[in-house]
GROMACS .gro file of C-alpha atoms in nm:
model
  114
    1MET     CA    1  -0.016   0.002   0.002
    2LEU     CA    2   0.282   0.237   0.094
    3ALA     CA    3   0.458   0.168  -0.229
    4ARG     CA    4   0.160   0.242  -0.413
    5VAL     CA    5   0.099   0.570  -0.240
    6LEU     CA    6   0.471   0.662  -0.301
    7PHE     CA    7   0.463   0.589  -0.667
    8PHE     CA    8   0.142   0.780  -0.730
    9VAL     CA    9   0.284   1.090  -0.530
   10LEU     CA   10   0.602   1.074  -0.747
   11LEU     CA   11   0.392   1.027  -1.059
   12SER     CA   12   0.196   1.342  -0.974
   13ILE     CA   13   0.500   1.536  -0.887
   14THR     CA   14   0.695   1.428  -1.205
   15THR     CA   15   0.371   1.517  -1.411
   16PHE     CA   16   0.356   1.866  -1.265
   17LEU     CA   17   0.715   1.913  -1.312
   18PHE     CA   18   0.739   1.792  -1.668
   19LEU     CA   19   0.439   2.022  -1.758
   20TRP     CA   20   0.555   2.335  -1.566
   21GLN     CA   21   0.668   2.625  -1.759
   22PHE     CA   22   1.017   2.690  -1.659
   23PRO     CA   23   1.191   3.014  -1.759
   24SER     CA   24   1.458   2.972  -2.033
   25THR     CA   25   1.800   2.996  -1.900
   26GLY     CA   26   1.980   3.015  -2.234
   27ALA     CA   27   2.254   2.766  -2.300
   28GLN     CA   28   2.284   2.476  -2.050
   29SER     CA   29   2.584   2.464  -1.843
   30ILE     CA   30   2.609   2.085  -1.852
   31PRO     CA   31   2.532   1.944  -2.210
   32TYR     CA   32   2.237   1.683  -2.200
   33MET     CA   33   2.145   1.747  -1.849
   34ASP     CA   34   1.799   1.734  -1.928
   35LYS     CA   35   1.819   1.384  -2.074
   36LEU     CA   36   1.999   1.288  -1.750
   37VAL     CA   37   1.716   1.420  -1.562
   38HIS     CA   38   1.471   1.223  -1.769
   39PHE     CA   39   1.669   0.920  -1.717
   40VAL     CA   40   1.701   0.938  -1.349
   41ILE     CA   41   1.337   1.040  -1.292
   42PHE     CA   42   1.219   0.737  -1.497
   43PHE     CA   43   1.456   0.512  -1.335
   44VAL     CA   44   1.311   0.616  -0.994
   45LEU     CA   45   0.958   0.577  -1.143
   46ALA     CA   46   1.040   0.234  -1.245
   47LEU     CA   47   1.165   0.141  -0.911
   48THR     CA   48   0.860   0.263  -0.749
   49PHE     CA   49   0.634   0.122  -1.003
   50HIS     CA   50   0.796  -0.221  -0.975
   51ARG     CA   51   0.768  -0.214  -0.584
   52ALA     CA   52   0.407  -0.098  -0.603
   53PHE     CA   53   0.266  -0.340  -0.859
   54ALA     CA   54   0.340  -0.705  -0.935
   55LEU     CA   55   0.383  -0.647  -1.317
   56SER     CA   56   0.640  -0.791  -1.563
   57ALA     CA   57   0.904  -0.581  -1.677
   58ARG     CA   58   0.755  -0.561  -2.015
   59LEU     CA   59   0.437  -0.450  -1.895
   60SER     CA   60   0.598  -0.201  -1.672
   61LEU     CA   61   0.814  -0.070  -1.955
   62LEU     CA   62   0.500  -0.032  -2.188
   63PHE     CA   63   0.319   0.166  -1.919
   64LEU     CA   64   0.588   0.387  -1.836
   65ALA     CA   65   0.701   0.446  -2.197
   66CYS     CA   66   0.338   0.532  -2.257
   67TYR     CA   67   0.329   0.777  -1.980
   68GLY     CA   68   0.641   0.932  -2.107
   69LEU     CA   69   0.497   0.964  -2.447
   70MET     CA   70   0.184   1.113  -2.316
   71ILE     CA   71   0.395   1.387  -2.122
   72GLU     CA   72   0.602   1.458  -2.447
   73LEU     CA   73   0.280   1.504  -2.633
   74ALA     CA   74   0.128   1.730  -2.371
   75GLN     CA   75   0.448   1.939  -2.367
   76ALA     CA   76   0.386   2.008  -2.729
   77TYR     CA   77   0.060   2.200  -2.638
   78ALA     CA   78   0.206   2.366  -2.320
   79PRO     CA   79   0.320   2.719  -2.370
   80GLY     CA   80   0.692   2.758  -2.356
   81ARG     CA   81   0.750   2.370  -2.368
   82GLY     CA   82   0.807   2.146  -2.666
   83ALA     CA   83   0.802   1.771  -2.727
   84ASP     CA   84   1.118   1.601  -2.782
   85VAL     CA   85   1.169   1.238  -2.907
   86TYR     CA   86   1.509   1.230  -2.721
   87ASP     CA   87   1.351   1.307  -2.396
   88TRP     CA   88   1.107   1.034  -2.442
   89LEU     CA   89   1.411   0.789  -2.540
   90ALA     CA   90   1.572   0.903  -2.230
   91ASP     CA   91   1.252   0.814  -2.031
   92ALA     CA   92   1.259   0.457  -2.185
   93SER     CA   93   1.616   0.436  -2.112
   94GLY     CA   94   1.581   0.508  -1.762
   95VAL     CA   95   1.293   0.237  -1.715
   96ILE     CA   96   1.515  -0.033  -1.937
   97ALA     CA   97   1.823   0.058  -1.717
   98TYR     CA   98   1.619  -0.014  -1.373
   99PHE     CA   99   1.493  -0.360  -1.505
  100ALA     CA  100   1.833  -0.450  -1.627
  101TRP     CA  101   1.981  -0.338  -1.309
  102HIS     CA  102   1.728  -0.536  -1.117
  103HIS     CA  103   1.765  -0.832  -1.310
  104LEU     CA  104   2.140  -0.850  -1.249
  105ARG     CA  105   2.086  -0.750  -0.882
  106GLU     CA  106   1.851  -1.067  -0.850
  107LYS     CA  107   2.074  -1.295  -1.034
  108TYR     CA  108   2.388  -1.205  -0.822
  109LEU     CA  109   2.170  -1.236  -0.511
  110ARG     CA  110   2.052  -1.594  -0.605
  111LYS     CA  111   2.411  -1.695  -0.690
  112GLN     CA  112   2.530  -1.569  -0.346
  113SER     CA  113   2.260  -1.753  -0.163
  114ARG     CA  114   2.366  -2.098  -0.309
   0.00000   0.00000   0.00000
């Protein structure tokens, strides 16, 4: 129950932040920082989603990738924002990275318990 609440709180905050109109700061001081932010946010969303719901990695990826796509499409209509396929790819990469990490961690733990 707590995992689901945490996931929905993070999902709500993420949605708000992705749709919020941030003032333009000009050139970024760190190249591709926005892609890293997308990756990390979706890694954390995948972690909380995985803890909250007993779904396969494929279904989780499908759900979170669709969410990322909807966010990008919504940004296309938000003033001062824009849709970016590379942001969506960073989102999906964060989810894939979480499940790859989780799979490798489980495999390592099973090996250690033998």
